[in-house]
Coordinates of N, CA and C in Angstrom, one line a residue:
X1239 N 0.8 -1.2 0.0 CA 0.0 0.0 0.0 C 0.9 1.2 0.0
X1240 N 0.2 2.3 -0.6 CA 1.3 3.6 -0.9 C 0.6 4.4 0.1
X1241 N 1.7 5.4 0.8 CA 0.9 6.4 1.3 C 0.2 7.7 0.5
X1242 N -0.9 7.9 1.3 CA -1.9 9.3 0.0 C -2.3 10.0 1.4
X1243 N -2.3 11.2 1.3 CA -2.3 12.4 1.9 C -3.1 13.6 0.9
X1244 N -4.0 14.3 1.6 CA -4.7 15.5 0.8 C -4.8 16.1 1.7
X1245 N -4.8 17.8 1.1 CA -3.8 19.3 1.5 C -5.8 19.2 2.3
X1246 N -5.4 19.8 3.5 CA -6.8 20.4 3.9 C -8.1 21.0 3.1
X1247 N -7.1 22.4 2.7 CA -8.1 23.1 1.6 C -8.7 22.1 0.4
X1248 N -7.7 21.6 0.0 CA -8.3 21.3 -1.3 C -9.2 20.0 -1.0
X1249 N -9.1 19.4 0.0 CA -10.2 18.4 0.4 C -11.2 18.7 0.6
X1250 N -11.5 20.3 1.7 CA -12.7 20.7 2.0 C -13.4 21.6 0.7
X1251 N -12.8 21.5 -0.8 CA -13.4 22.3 -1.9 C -13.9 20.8 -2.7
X1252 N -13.3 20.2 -2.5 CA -13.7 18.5 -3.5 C -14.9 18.0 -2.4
X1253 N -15.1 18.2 -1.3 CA -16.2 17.8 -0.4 C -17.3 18.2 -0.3
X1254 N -17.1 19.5 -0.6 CA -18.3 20.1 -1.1 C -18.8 20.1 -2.3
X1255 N -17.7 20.3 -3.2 CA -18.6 19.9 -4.4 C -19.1 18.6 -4.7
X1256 N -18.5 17.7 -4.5 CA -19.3 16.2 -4.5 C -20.5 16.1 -3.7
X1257 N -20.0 16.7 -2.6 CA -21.8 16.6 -1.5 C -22.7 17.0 -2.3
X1258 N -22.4 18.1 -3.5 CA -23.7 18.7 -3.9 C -24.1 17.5 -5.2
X1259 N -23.0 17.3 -6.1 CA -23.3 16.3 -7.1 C -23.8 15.7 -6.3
X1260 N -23.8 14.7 -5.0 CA -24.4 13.3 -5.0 C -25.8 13.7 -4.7
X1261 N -26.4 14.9 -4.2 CA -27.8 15.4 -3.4 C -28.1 15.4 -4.7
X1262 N -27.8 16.0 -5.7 CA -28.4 17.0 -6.9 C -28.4 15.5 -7.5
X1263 N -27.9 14.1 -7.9 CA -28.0 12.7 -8.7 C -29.1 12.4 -7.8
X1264 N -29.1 12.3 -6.4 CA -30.5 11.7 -6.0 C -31.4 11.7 -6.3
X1265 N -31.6 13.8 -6.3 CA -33.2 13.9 -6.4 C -33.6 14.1 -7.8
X1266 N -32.4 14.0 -8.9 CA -33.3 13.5 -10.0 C -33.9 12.6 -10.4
X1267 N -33.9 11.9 -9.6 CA -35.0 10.1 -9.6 C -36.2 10.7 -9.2
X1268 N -37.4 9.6 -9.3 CA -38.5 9.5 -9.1 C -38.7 9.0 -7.9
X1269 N -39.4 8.8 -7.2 CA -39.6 7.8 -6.0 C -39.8 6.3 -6.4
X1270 N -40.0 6.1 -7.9 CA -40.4 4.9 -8.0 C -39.3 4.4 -8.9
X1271 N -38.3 5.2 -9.1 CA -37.3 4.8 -9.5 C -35.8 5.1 -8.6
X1272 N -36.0 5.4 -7.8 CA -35.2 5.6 -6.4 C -35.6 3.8 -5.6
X1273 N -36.9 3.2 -5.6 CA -36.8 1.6 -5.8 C -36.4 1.0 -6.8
X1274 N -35.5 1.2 -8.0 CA -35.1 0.2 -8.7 C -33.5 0.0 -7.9
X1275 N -33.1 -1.0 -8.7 CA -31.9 -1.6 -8.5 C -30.2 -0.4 -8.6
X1276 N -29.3 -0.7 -8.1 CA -28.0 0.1 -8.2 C -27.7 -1.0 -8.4
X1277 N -25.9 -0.2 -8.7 CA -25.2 -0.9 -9.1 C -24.4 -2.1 -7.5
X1278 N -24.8 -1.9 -6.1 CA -24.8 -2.4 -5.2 C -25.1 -3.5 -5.0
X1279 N -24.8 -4.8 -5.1 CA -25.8 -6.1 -5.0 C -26.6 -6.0 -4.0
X1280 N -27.5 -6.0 -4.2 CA -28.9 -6.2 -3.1 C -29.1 -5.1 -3.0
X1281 N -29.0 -4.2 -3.2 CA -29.6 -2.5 -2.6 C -30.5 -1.9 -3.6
X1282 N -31.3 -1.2 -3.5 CA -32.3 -0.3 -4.5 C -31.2 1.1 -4.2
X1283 N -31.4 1.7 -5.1 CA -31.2 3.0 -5.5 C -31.5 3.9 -4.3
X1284 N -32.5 3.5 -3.3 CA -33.5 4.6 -2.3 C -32.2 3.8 -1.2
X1285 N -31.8 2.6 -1.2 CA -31.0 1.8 0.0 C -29.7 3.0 0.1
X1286 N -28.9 2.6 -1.3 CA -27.5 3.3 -1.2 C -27.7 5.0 -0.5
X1287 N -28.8 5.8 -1.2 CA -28.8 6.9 -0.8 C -29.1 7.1 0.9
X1288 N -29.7 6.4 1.7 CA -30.1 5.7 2.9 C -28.5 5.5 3.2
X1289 N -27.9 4.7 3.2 CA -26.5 4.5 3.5 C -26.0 5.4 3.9
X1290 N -25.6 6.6 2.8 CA -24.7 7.5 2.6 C -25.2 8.4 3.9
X1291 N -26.4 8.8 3.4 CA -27.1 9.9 4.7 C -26.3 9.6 5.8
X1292 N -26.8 8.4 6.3 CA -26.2 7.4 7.6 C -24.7 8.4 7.8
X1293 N -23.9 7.9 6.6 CA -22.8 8.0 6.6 C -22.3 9.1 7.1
X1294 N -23.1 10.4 6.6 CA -22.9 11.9 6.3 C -23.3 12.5 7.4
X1295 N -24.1 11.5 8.4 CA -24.4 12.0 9.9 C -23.1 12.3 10.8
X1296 N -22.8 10.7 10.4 CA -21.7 10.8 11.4 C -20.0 11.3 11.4
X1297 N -20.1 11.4 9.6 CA -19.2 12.5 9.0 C -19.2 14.0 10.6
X1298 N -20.5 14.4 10.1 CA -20.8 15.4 10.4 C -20.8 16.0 12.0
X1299 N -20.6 14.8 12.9 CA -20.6 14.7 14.3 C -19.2 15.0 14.4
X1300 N -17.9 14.1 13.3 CA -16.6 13.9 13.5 C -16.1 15.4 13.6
X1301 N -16.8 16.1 12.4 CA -15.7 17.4 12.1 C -15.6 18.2 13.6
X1302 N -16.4 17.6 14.6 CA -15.9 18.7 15.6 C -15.5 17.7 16.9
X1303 N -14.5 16.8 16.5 CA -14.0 15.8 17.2 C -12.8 15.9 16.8
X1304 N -11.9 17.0 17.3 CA -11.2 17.2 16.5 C -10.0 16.4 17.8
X1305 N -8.5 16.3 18.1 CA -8.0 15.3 18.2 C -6.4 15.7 18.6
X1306 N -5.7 15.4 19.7 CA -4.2 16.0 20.1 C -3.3 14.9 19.5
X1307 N -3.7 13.8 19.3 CA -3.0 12.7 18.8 C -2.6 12.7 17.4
X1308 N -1.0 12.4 16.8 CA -0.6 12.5 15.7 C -1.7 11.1 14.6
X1309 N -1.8 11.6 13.5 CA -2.3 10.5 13.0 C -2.1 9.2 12.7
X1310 N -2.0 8.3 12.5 CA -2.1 6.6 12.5 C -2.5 6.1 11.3
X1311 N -3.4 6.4 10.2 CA -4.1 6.5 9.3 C -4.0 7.7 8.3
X1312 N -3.7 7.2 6.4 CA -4.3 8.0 5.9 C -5.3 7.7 5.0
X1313 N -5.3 8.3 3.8 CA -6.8 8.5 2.9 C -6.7 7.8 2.6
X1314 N -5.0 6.4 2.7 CA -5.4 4.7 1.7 C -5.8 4.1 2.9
X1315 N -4.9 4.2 3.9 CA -5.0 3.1 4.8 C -6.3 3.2 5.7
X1316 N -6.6 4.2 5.8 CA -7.5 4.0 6.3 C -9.1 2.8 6.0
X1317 N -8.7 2.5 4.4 CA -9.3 1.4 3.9 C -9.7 0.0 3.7
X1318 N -8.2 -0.1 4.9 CA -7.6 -1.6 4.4 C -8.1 -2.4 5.4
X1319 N -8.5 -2.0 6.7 CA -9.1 -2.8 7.7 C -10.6 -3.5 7.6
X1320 N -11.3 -2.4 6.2 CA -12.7 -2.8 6.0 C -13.0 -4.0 5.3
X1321 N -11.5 -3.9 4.2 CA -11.3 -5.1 3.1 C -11.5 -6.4 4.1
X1322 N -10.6 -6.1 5.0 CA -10.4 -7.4 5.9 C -11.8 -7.9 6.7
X1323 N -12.6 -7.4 6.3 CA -14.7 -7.3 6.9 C -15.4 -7.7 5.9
X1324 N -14.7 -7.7 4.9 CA -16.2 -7.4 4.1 C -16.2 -9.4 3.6
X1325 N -16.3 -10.2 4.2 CA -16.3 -11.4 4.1 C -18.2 -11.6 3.8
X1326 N -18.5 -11.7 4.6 CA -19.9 -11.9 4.0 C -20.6 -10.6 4.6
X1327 N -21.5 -10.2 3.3 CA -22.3 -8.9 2.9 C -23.8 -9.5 3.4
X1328 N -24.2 -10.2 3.4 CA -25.2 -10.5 3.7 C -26.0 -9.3 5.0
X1329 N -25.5 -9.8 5.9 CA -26.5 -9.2 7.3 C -26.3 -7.6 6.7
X1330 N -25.2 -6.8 6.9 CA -25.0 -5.6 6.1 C -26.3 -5.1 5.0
X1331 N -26.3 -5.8 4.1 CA -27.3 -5.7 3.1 C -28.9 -5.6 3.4
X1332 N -29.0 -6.8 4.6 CA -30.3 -6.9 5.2 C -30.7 -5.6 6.4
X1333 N -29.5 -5.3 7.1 CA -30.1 -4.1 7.7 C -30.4 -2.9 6.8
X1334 N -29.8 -2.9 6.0 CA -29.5 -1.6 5.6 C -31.3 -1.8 4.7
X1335 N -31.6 -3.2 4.2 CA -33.1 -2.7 3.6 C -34.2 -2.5 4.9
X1336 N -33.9 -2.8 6.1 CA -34.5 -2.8 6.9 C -35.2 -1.4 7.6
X1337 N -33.8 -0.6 7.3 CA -33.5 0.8 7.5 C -34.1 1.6 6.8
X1338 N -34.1 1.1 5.5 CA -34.8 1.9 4.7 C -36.2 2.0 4.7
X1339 N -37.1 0.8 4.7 CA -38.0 0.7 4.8 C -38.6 1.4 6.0
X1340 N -38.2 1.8 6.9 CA -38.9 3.0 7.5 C -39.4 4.4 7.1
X1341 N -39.2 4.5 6.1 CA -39.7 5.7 5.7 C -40.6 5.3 4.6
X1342 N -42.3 6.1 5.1 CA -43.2 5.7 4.4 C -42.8 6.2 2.6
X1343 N -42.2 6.7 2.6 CA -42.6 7.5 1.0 C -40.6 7.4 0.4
X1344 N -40.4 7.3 -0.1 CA -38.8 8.0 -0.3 C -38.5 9.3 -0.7
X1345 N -39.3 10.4 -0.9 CA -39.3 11.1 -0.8 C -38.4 12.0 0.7
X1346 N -39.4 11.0 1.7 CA -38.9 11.6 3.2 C -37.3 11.4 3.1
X1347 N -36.5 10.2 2.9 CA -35.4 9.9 2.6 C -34.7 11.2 2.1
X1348 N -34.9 11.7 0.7 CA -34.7 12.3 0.2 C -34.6 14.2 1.0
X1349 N -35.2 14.5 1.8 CA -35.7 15.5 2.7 C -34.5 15.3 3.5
X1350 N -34.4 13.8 4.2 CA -33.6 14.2 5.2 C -31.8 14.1 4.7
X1351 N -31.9 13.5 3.6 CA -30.4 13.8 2.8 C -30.3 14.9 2.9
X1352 N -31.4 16.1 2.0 CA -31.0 17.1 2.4 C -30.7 18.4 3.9
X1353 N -31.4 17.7 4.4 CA -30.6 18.4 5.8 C -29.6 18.0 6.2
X1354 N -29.5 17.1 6.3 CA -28.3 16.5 6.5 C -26.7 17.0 5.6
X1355 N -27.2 17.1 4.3 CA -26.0 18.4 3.6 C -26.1 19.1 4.2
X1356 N -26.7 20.1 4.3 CA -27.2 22.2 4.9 C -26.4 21.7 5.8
X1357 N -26.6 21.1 7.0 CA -25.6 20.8 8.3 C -23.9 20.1 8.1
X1358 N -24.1 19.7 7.4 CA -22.3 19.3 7.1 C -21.6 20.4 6.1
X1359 N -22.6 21.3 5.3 CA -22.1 22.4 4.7 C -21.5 23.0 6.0
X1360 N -22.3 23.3 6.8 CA -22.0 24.6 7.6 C -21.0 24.0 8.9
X1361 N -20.5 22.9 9.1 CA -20.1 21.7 9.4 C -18.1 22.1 8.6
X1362 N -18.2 21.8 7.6 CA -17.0 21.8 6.6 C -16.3 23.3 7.1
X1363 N -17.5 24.4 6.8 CA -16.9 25.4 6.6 C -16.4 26.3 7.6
X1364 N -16.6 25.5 9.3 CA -15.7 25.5 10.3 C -14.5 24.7 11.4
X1365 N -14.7 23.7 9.7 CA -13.3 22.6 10.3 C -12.1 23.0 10.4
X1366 N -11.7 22.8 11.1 CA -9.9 23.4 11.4 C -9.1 22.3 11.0
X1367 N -8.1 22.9 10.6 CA -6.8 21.9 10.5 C -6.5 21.6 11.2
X1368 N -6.8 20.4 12.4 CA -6.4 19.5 13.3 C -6.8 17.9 12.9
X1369 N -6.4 17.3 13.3 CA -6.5 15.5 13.2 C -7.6 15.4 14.3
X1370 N -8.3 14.4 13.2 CA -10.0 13.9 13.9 C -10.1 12.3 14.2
X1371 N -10.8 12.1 15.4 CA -10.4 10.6 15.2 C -11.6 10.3 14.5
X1372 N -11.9 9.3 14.1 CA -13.1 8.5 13.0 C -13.0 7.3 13.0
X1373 N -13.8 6.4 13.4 CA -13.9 4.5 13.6 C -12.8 4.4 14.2
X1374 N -12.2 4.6 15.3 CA -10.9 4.5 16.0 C -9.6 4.5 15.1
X1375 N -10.0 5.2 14.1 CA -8.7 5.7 13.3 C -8.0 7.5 13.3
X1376 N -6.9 8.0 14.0 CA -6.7 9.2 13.3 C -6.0 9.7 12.2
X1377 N -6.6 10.8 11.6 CA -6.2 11.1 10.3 C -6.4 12.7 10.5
X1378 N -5.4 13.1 9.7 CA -5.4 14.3 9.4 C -6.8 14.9 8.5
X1379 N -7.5 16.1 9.0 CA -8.1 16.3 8.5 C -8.9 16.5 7.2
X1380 N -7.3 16.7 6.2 CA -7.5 16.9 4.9 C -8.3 15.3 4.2
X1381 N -7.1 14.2 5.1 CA -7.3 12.1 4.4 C -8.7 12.5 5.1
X1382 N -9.2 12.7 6.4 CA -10.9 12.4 6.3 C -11.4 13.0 5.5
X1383 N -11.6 13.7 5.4 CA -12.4 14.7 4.3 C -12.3 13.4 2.8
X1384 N -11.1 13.4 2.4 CA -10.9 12.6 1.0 C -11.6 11.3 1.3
X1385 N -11.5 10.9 2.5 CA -12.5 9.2 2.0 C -13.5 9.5 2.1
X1386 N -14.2 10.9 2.5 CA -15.4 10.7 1.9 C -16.3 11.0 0.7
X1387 N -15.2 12.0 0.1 CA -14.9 12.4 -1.3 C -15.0 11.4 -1.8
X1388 N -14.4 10.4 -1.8 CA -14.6 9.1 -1.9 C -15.7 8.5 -2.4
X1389 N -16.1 8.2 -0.9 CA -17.6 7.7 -0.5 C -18.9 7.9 -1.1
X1390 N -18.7 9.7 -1.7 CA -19.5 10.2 -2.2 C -19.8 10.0 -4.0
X1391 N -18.2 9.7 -4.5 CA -18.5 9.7 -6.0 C -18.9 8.0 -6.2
X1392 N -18.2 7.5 -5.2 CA -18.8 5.8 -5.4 C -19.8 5.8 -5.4
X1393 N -20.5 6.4 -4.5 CA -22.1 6.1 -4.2 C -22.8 6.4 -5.7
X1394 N -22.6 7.5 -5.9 CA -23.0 8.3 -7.2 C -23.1 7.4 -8.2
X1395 N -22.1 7.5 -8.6 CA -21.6 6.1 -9.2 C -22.5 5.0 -9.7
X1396 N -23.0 4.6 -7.9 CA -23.8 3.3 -7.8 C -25.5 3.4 -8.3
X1397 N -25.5 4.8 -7.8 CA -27.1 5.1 -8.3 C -27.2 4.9 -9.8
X1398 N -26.6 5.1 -10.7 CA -26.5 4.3 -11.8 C -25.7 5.5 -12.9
X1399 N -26.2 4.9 -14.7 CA -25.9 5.9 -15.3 C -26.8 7.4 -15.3
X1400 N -28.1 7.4 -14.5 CA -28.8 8.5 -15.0 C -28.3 9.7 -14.1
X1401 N -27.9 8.9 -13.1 CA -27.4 10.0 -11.8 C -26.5 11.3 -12.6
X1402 N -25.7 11.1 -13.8 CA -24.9 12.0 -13.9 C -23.6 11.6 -13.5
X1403 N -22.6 12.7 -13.5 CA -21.6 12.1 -13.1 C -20.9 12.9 -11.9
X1404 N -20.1 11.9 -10.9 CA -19.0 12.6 -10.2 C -18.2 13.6 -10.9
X1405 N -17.6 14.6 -10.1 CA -17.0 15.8 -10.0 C -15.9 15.3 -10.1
X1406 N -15.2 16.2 -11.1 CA -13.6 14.9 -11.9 C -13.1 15.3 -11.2
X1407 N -12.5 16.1 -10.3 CA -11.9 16.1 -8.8 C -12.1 15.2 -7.8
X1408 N -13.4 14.8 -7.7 CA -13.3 13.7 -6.7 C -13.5 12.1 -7.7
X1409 N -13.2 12.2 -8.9 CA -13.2 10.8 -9.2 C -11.5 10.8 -9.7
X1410 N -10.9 11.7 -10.0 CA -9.2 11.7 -9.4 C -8.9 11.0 -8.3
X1411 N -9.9 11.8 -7.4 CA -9.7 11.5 -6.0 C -9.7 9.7 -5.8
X1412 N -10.5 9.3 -6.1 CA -10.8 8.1 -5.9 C -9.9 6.9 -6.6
X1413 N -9.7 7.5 -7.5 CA -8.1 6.9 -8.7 C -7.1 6.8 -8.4
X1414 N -6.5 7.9 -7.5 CA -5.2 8.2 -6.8 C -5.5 6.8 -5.6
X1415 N -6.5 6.7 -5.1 CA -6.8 6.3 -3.8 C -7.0 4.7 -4.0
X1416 N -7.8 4.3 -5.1 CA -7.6 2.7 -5.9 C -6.0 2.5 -5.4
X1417 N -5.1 3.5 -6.7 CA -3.7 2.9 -6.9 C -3.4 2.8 -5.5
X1418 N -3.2 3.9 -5.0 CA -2.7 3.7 -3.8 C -2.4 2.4 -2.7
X1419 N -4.0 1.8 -2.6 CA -4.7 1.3 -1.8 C -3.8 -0.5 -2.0
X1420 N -4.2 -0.4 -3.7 CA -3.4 -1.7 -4.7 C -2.3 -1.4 -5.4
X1421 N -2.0 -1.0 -4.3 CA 0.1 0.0 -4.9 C 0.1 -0.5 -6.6
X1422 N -0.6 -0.1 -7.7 CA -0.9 -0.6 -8.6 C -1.0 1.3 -9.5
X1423 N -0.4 1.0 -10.5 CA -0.4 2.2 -11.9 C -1.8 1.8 -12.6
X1424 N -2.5 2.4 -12.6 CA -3.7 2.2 -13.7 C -3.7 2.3 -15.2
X1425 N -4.0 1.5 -16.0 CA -3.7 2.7 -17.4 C -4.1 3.9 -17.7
X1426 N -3.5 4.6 -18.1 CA -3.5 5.8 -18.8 C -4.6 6.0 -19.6
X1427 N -4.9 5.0 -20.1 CA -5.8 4.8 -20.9 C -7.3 4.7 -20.5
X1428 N -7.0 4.2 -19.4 CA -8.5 4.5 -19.0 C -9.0 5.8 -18.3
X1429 N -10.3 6.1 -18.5 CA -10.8 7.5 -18.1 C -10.8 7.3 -16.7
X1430 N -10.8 8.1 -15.8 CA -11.0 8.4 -14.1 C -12.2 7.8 -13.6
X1431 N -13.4 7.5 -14.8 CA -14.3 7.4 -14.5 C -14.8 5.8 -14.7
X1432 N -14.1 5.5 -15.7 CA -13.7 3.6 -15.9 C -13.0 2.7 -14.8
X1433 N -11.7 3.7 -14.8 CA -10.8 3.5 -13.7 C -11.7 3.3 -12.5
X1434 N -13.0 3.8 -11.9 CA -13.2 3.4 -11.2 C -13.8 2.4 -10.8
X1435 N -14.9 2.8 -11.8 CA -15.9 1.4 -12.3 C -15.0 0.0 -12.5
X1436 N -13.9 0.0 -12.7 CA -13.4 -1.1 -13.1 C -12.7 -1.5 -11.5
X1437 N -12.0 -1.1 -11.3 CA -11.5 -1.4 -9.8 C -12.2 -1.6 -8.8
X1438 N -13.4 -0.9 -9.0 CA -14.2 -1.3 -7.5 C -15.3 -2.7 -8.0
X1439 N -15.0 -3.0 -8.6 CA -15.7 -4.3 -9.5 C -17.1 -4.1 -9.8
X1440 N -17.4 -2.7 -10.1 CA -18.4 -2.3 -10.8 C -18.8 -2.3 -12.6
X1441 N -17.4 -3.0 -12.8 CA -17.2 -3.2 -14.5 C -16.3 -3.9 -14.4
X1442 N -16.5 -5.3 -15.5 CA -15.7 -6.3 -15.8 C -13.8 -5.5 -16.2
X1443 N -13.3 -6.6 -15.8 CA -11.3 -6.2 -16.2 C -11.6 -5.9 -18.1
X1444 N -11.1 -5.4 -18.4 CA -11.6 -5.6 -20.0 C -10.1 -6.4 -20.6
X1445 N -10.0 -6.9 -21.6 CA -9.4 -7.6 -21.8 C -7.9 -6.8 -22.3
X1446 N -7.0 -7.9 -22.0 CA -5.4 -7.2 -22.1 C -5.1 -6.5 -20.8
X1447 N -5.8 -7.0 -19.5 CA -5.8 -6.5 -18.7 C -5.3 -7.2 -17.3
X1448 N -5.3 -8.4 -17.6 CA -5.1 -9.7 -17.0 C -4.1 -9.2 -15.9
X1449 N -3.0 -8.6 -16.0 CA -1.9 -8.0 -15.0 C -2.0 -7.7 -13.8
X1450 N -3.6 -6.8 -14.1 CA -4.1 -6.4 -12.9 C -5.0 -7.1 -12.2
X1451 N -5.5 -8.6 -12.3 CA -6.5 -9.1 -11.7 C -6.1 -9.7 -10.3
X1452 N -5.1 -9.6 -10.2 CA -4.3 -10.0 -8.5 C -4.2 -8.9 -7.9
X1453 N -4.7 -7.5 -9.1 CA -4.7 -6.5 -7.5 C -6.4 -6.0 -7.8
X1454 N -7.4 -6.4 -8.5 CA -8.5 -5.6 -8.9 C -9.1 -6.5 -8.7
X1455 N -10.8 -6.5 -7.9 CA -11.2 -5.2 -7.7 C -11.0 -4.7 -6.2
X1456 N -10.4 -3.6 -5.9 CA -10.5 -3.6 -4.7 C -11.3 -3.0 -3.7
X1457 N -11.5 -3.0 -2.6 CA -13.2 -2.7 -1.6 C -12.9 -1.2 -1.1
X1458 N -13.4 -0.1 -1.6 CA -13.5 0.9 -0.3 C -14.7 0.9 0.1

């Protein structure tokens, strides 16, 4: 695994803008197409976005858990503990439809995404440069910020082709963070946005590519 590090600022400008691409891909779905399928095995479209919220909560609790401890973790490593979990998806998949299904309409889902941005906007825009701890990992503030820069163009991603696309900033982001992760060069040749789909085994290896099948696909 290679080390990856991102500059504060420019984490908290890629964070924002993807927060807004992934709100702004959601709510161009319907409610009845917010139940179809993603690219997630077992998840609807209305699941992943459910997830992420989750996610963006407790993003949002972190930024002001800020931390005297040098960090331990960055924007790769911080990854590598999950790989080592993700053995069976099953129960994972089942809460998460469980969770969802609480909300009579997905619409409401969609409401509470949005507050949940408004509050991590205003959230972002008085995080300090100090190291935060997060899942008992610390990281400098800039690497948190990037996994979820991360977090956010995957998801996008997952909601399908209509969503639009991640913000080529944060699907750099996520490219840098593949190689890194699978100390692996990507081709050149592929776009930022293949590159990802391909590595996170959201798209088949394409062929002539065989090289990389001992390091691809790998889990963030």
């Amino acid at each position: 695994m290679r080390p990856l590090s991102f500059d504060h600022s420019i984490a908290v400008e890629l964070m924002k803008d993807q927060l807004g691409s992934f709100v702004r891909a959601a709510k161009s779905y319907s409610e009845y197409d917010l139940l179809g399928s993603s690219r997630v095995h077992g998840w609807s479209r209305l699941e992943v976005v459910v997830h992420t919220r989750l996610g963006l909560e407790e993003m949002a609790g972190v930024c002001a858990a800020q931390v005297d401890e040098e960090p331990d973790h960055d924007a790769a490593s911080y990854w590598a503990t999950f790989a080592e979990d993700d053995d069976d998806q099953v129960p994972r998949i089942m809460w998460m439809r469980r969770t969802a299904t609480a909300y009579n309409r997905p619409e409401g889902a969609l409401r509470h995404l949005d507050d949940v941005a408004t509050t991590l906007r205003i959230a972002l825009s008085r995080l300090p440069y100090l190291p935060v701890l997060f899942q008992g990992k610390t990281m400098t503030s800039g690497d948190f910020l990037a996994t979820w820069v991360v977090e956010l163009a995957v998801h996008q991603l997952d909601l399908g082709e209509e969503a639009g696309h991640p913000t080529a900033g944060s699907l750099e982001a996520v490219r840098r963070t593949v190689e890194a992760v699978a100390d692996v060069d990507l081709p050149a040749s592929w776009s930022d946005e293949d590159a990802v789909l391909i590595s996170l085994g959201r798209a088949p290896l394409p062929e002539g590519a065989s090289r990389l099948a001992s390091r691809l696909p790998v889990s963030l």
